[in-house]
Short mmCIF file of C-alpha atoms in Angstrom, two decimals:
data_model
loop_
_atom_site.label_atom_id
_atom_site.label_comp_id
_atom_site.label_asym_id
_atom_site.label_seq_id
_atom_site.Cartn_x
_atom_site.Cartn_y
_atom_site.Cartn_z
CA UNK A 1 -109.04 -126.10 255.45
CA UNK A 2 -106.54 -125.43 252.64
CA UNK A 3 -104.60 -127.89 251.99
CA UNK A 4 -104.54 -127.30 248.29
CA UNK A 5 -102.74 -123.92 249.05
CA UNK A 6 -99.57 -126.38 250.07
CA UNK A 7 -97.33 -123.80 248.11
CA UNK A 8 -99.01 -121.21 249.57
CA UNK A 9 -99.71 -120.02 246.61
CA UNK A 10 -103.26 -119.32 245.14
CA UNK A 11 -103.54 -120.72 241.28
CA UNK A 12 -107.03 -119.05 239.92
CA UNK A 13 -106.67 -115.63 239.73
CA UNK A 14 -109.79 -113.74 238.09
CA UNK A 15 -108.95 -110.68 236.48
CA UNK A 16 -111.42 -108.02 236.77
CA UNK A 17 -112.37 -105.60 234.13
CA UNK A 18 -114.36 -102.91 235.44
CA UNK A 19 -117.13 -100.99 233.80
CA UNK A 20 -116.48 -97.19 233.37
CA UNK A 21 -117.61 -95.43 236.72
CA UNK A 22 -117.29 -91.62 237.63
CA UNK A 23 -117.42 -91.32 241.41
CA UNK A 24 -118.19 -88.90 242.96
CA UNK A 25 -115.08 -87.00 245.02
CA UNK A 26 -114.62 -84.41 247.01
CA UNK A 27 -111.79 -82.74 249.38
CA UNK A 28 -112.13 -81.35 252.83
CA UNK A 29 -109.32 -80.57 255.50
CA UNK A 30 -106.81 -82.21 253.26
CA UNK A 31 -108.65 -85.35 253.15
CA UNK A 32 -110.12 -87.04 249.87
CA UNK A 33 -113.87 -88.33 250.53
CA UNK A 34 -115.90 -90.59 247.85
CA UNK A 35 -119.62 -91.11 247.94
CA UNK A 36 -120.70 -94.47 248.66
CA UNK A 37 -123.90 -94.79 246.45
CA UNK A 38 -125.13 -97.78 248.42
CA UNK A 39 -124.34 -96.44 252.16
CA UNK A 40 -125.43 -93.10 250.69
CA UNK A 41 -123.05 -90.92 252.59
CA UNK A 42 -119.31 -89.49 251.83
CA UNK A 43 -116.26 -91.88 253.17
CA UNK A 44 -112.64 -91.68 253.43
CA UNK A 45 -110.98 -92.29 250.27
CA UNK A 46 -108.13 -95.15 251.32
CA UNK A 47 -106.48 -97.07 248.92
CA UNK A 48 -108.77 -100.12 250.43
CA UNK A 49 -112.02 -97.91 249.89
CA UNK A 50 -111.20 -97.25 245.47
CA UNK A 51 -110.87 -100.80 245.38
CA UNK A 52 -114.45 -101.52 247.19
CA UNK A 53 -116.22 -98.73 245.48
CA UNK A 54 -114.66 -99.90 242.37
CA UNK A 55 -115.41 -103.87 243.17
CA UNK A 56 -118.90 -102.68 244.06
CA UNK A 57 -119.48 -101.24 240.48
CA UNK A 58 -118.30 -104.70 238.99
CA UNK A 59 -120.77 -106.44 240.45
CA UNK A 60 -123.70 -104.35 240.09
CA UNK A 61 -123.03 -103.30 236.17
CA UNK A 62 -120.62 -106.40 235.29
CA UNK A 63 -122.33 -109.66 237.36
CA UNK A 64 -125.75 -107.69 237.71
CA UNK A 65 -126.36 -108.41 241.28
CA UNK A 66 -129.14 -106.24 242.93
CA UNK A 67 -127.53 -103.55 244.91
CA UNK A 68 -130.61 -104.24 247.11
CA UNK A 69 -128.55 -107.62 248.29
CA UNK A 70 -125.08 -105.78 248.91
CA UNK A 71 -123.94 -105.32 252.35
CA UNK A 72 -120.60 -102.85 252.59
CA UNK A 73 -119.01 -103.00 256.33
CA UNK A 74 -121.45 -105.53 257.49
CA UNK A 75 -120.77 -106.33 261.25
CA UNK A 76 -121.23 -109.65 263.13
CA UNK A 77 -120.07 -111.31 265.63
CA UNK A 78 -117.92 -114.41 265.67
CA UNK A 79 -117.83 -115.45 269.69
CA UNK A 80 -116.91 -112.91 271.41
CA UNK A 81 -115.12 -110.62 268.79
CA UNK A 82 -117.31 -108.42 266.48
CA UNK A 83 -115.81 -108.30 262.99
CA UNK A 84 -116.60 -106.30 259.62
CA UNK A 85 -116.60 -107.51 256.26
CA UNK A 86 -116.09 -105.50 253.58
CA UNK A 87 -118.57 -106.57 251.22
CA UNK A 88 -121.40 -109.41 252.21
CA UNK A 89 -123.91 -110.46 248.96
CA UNK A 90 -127.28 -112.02 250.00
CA UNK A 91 -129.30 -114.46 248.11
CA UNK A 92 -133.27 -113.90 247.06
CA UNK A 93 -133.64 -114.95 250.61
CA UNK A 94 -131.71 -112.53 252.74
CA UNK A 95 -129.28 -115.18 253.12
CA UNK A 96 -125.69 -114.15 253.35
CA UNK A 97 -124.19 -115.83 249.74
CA UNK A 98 -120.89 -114.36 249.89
CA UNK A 99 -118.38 -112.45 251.62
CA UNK A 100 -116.24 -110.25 249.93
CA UNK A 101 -112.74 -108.77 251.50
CA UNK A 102 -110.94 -105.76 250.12
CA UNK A 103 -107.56 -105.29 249.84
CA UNK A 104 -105.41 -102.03 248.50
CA UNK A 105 -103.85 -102.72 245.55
CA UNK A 106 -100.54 -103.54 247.02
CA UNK A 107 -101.50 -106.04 248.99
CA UNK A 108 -100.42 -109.89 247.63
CA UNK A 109 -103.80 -112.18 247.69
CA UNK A 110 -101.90 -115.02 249.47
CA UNK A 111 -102.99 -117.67 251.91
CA UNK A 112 -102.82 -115.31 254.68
CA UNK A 113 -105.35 -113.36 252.98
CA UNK A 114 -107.61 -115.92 252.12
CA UNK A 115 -107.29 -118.03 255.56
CA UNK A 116 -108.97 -114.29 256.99
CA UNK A 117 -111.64 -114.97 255.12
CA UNK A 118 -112.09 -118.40 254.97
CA UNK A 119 -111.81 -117.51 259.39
CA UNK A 120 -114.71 -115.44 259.64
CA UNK A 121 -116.79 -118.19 257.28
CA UNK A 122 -117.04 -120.20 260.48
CA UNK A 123 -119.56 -118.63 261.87
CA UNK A 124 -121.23 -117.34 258.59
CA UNK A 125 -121.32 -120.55 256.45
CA UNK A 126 -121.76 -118.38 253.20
CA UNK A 127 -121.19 -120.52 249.77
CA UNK A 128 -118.95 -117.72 248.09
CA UNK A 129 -115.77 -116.04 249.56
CA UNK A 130 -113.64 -113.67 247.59
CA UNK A 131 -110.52 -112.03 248.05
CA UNK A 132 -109.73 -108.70 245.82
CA UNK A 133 -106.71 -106.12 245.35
CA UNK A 134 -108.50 -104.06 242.61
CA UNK A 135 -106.44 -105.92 240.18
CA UNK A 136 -107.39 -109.36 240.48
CA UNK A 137 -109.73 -111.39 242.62
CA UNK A 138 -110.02 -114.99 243.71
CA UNK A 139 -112.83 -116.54 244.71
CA UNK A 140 -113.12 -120.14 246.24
CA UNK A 141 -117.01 -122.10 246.79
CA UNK A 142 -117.54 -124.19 249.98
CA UNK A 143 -118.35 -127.48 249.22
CA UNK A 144 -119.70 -130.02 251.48
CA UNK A 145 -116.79 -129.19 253.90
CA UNK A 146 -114.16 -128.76 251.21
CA UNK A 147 -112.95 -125.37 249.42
CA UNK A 148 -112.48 -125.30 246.13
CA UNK A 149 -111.07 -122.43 243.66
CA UNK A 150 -113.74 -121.35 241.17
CA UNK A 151 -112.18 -119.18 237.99
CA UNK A 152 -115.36 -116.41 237.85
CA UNK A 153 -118.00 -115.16 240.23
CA UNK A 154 -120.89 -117.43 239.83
CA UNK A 155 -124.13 -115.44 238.42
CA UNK A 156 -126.97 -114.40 241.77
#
């Protein structure tokens, strides 16, 4: 439920400030790849895909969260439709802790955004849900039923 989003606005944006990072990228048939150090292989480079590999690097060297816990493109099923999340982050007891979605830069974290995410918590009942463009990020915590904006990414 977000009834505190009533202007459909989101109030606690976090701005992220992202360690230096050199990916690695390459070009083949006109397309730009980047190598995903934690699914150790060479994907697309989309707009949506600097932002994760970037977002990814943030947590790891910024919030120091064991890449060992970091799901990218994690699959599961809600009923009947299988979904992917961009990011999930487990706890010490392979517990899903938080689900992170990627947007490109362009995109406007609104409600819309956020109500995607808060969606596909139904089934996953994670604490933590975050929303990021590359620029900013908000993150909410589920409380006892209720959703509340948090102003940094709590510590693993």
């Amino acid at each position: 439920d977000t009834k505190f989003f009533s202007s459909g606005k989101i109030n606690a944006m976090i701005k992220i400030v992202y360690p230096s990072y050199q990916p690695k990228i390459k070009k083949e048939a006109e397309k730009e790849f980047i190598f995903d150090e934690f699914r150790k292989r060479w994907v697309v480079l989309t707009p949506e895909e600097w932002v994760r590999q970037n977002f990814l690097q943030y947590l790891t060297q910024i919030k120091k969260y064991p890449p060992s816990l970091i799901a990218i493109e994690k699959e599961i099923k809600l009923g009947e439709l299988k979904k992917r999340f961009d990011i999930v982050v487990y706890d010490s007891n392979t517990k899903p802790w938080m689900i992170i979605e990627c947007k490109e830069m362009n995109v406007a974290l609104d409600k819309k955004v956020l109500d995607q995410v808060l969606r596909y918590n139904i089934n996953m009942q994670v604490p933590y849900l975050v929303i990021t463009n590359g620029n900013y990020c908000m993150a909410v915590k589920s409380e006892n039923g209720a959703i509340v904006e948090i102003s940094d990414l709590p510590s693993l």
